Coordinates of C-alpha atoms in Angstrom, one line a residue:
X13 CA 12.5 -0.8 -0.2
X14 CA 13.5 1.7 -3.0
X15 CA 11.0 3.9 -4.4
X16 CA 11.5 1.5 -7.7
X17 CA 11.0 -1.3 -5.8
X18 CA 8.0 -0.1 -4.3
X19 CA 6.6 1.3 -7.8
X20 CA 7.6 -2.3 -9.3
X21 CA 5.6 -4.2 -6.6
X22 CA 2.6 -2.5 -6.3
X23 CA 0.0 -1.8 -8.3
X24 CA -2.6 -1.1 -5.6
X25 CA -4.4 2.3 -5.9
X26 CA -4.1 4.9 -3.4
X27 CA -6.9 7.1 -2.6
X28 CA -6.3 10.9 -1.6
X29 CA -9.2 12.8 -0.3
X30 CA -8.8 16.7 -0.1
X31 CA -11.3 18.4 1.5
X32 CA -11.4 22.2 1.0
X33 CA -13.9 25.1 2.2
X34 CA -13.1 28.3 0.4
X35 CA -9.5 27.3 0.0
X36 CA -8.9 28.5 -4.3
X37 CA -6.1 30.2 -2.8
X38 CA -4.0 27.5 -1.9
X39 CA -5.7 24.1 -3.6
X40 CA -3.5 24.1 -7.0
X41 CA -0.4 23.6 -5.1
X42 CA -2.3 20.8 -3.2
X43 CA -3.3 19.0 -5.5
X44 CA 0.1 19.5 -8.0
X45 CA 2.4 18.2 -4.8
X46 CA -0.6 15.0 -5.4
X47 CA 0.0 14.5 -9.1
X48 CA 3.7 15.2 -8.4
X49 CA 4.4 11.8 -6.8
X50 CA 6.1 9.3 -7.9
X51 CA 3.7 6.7 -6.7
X52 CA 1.0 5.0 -8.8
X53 CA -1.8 4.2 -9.7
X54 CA -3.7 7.3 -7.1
X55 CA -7.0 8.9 -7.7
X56 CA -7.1 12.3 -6.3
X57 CA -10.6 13.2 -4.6
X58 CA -11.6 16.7 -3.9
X59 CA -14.6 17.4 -1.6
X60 CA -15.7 20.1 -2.2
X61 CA -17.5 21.4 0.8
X62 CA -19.6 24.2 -0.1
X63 CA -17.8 26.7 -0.9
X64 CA -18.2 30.2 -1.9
X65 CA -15.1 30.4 -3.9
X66 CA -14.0 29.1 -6.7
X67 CA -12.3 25.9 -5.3
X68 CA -14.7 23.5 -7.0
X69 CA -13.7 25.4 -10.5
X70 CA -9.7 24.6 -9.2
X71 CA -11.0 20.9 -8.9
X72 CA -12.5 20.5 -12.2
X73 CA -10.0 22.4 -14.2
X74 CA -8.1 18.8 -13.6
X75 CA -9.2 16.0 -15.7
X76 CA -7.6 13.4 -12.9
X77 CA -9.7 14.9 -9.9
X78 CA -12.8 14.2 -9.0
X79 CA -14.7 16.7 -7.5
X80 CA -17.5 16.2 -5.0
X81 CA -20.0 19.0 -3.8
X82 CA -21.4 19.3 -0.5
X83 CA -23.1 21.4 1.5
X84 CA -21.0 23.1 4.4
X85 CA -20.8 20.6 7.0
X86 CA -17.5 20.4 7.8
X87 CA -13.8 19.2 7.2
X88 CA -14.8 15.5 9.6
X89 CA -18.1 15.3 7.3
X90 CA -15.9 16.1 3.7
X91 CA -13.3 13.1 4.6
X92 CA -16.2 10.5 5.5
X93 CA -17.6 12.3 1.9
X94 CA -14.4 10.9 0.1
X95 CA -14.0 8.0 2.4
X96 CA -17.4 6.7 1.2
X97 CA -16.5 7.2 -2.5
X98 CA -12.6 6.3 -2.6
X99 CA -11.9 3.2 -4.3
X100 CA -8.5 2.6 -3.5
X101 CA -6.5 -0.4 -0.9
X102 CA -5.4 2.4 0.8
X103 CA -6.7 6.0 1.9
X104 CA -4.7 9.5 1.9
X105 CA -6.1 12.9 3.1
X106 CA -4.1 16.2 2.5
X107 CA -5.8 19.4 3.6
X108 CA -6.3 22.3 0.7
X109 CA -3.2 24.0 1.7
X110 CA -0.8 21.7 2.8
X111 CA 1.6 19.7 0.5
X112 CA 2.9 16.6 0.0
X113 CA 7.0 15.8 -0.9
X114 CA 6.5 13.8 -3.8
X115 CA 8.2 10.5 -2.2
X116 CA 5.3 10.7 0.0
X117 CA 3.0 7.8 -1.0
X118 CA 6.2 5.7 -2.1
X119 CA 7.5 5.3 0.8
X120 CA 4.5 5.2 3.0
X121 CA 2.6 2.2 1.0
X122 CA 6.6 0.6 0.5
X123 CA 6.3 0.4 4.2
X124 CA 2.8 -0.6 4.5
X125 CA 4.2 -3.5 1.6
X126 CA 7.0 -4.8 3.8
X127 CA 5.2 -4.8 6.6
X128 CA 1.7 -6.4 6.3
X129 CA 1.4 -6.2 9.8
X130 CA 1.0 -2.3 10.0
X131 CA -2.1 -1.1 9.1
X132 CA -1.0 2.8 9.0
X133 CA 1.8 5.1 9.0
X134 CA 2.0 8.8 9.6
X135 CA 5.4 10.6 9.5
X136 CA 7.2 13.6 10.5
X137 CA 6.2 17.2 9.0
X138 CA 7.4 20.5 8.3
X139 CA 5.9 23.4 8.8
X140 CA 6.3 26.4 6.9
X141 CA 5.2 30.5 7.3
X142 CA 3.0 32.0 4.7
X143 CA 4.8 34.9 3.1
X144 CA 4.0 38.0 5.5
X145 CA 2.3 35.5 8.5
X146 CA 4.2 36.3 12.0
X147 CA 4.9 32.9 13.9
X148 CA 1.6 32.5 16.1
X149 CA 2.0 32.6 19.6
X150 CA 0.0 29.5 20.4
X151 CA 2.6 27.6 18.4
X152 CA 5.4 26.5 19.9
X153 CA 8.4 27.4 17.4
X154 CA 10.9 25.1 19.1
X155 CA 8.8 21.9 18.9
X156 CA 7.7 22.7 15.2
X157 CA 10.9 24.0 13.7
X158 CA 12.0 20.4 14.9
X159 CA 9.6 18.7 12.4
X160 CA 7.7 16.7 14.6
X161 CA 5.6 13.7 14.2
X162 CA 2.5 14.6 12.4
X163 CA -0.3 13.3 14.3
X164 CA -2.9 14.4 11.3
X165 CA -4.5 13.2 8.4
X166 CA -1.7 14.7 6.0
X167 CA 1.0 12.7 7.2
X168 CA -1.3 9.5 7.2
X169 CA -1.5 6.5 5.1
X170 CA -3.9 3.9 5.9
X171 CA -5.0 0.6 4.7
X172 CA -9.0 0.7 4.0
X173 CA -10.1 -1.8 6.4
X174 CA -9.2 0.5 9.4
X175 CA -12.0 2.7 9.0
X176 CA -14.1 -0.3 9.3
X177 CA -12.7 -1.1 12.4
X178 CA -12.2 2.6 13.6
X179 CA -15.3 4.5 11.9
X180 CA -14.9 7.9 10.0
X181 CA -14.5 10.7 11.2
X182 CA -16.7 12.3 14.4
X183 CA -18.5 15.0 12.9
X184 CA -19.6 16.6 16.2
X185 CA -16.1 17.6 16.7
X186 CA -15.4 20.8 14.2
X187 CA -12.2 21.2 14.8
X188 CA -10.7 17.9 16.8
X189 CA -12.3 15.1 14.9
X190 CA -8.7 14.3 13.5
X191 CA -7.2 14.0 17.2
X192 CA -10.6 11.6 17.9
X193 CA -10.1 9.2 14.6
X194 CA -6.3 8.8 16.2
X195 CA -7.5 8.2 19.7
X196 CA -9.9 5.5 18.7
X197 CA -7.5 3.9 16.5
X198 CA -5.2 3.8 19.8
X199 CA -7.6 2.9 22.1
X200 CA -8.6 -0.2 19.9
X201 CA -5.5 -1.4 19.2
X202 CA -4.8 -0.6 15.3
X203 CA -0.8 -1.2 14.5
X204 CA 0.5 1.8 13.6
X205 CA 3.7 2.8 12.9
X206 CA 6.0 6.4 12.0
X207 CA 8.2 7.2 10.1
X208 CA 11.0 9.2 9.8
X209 CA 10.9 11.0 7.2
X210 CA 9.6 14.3 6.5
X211 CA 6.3 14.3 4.5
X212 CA 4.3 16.7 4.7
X213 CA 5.0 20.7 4.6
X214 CA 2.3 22.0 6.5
X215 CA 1.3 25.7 6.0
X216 CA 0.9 28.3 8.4
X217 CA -1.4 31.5 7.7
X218 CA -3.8 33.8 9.2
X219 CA -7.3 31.3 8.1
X220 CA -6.0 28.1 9.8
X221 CA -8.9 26.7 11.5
X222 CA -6.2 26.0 14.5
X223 CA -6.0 30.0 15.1
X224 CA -9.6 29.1 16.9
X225 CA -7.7 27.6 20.1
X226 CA -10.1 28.0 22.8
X227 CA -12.6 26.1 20.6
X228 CA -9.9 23.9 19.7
X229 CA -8.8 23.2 23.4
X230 CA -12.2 22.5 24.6
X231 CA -12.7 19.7 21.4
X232 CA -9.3 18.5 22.3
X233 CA -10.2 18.2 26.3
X234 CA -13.7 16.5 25.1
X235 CA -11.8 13.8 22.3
X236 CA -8.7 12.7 25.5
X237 CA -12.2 12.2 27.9
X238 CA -14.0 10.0 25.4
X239 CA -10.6 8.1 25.2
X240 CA -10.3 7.8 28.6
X241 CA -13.6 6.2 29.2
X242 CA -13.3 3.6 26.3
X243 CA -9.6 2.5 28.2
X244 CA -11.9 2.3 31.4
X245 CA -14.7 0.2 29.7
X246 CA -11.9 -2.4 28.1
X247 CA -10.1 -3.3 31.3

């Protein structure tokens, strides 16, 4: 399916959440890679969670966002936020410094179109160094320069009744709650499939909440056990 095709056939509205936490310095290219695509209709959702910043100012200064305040509670409790307030047949997340190509959404809901079967897609993602950031050691180069499959909300695009059948997002995972949302999806047999295009251009710099690794490890460790025991309990 062209991205004309796709445009011509579907008039279903895409939700994008975009939660941000002190993140003005990176949320206007966000949200412009958003109004960039060539997909509509979309309603761009910015959670807003309670920042010290001016992020929510960013938000506002855009008369298609929608801006939601929260108190700081997290990136897992900020998607659920937009989750519960999107409106759209099918649900996007991009994080506050990541960007999307604009073909993004076309070809992502295209597929979902052609294939009612599916019930999400993620794709492949490129990563790119913030201007004066050193590659961080706990990345490995090879396997990103390589633009893998992005297993993440940024690549994702899911139809809305998979977070009835999945849940939200885990909010006692800080950092892994993405990595849980994908595992239960697995584990109860949503249809997925990926892509292989390149999406996404994710952005590396010194605040990524990934530089935390031993705390990101030990969420990681927690989310593949809680998977583990759901497998047991359905055999």
């Amino acid at each position: 399916m062209t991205i004309g095709e796709a445009r011509a056939g579907a008039d279903l509205l895409v939700s994008t959440v975009i939660p941000v936490y002190n993140g003005a310095r990176y949320l206007a290219a966000a949200i412009d890679s958003v109004l960039a695509q060539t997909y509509r209709p979309l309603e761009i959702i910015v959670v807003d969670d309670g920042s010290t910043d001016n992020s929510a100012e960013i938000a506002r200064s855009y008369p298609d966002v929608r801006c939601i305040y929260q108190s700081n509670q997290g990136h897992g409790q900020a998607k659920n936020t937009g989750l519960a307030t999107a409106r759209g047949e099918f649900i996007a997340f991009l994080d506050a410094d990541d960007l999307w190509t604009p073909d993004k959404l076309a070809v992502q809901v295209g597929y979902l179109l052609q294939h009612p079967q599916v019930d999400y897609v993620l794709a492949h993602m490129r990563v790119f160094l913030e201007p004066g950031v050193v590659w961080p050691p706990w990345l490995n180069q090879d396997h990103y320069m390589s633009d893998p499959v992005g297993f993440l909300p940024g690549t994702l695009v899911a139809r809305r009744a998979v977070f009835a059948r999945t849940g939200g997002f885990d909010v006692s995972y800080r950092h892994a709650n993405d990595s849980d949302w994908f595992f239960r999806a697995r584990d109860t047999g949503v249809p997925m499939a990926v892509l292989p295009d390149v999406l996404l251009h994710r952005r590396i710099h010194s605040a990524n909440l990934s530089h935390e690794t031993r705390a990101v490890t030990e969420e990681l460790l927690r989310a593949l056990n809680s998977s583990l025991r759901r497998k047991r309990s359905l055999e």
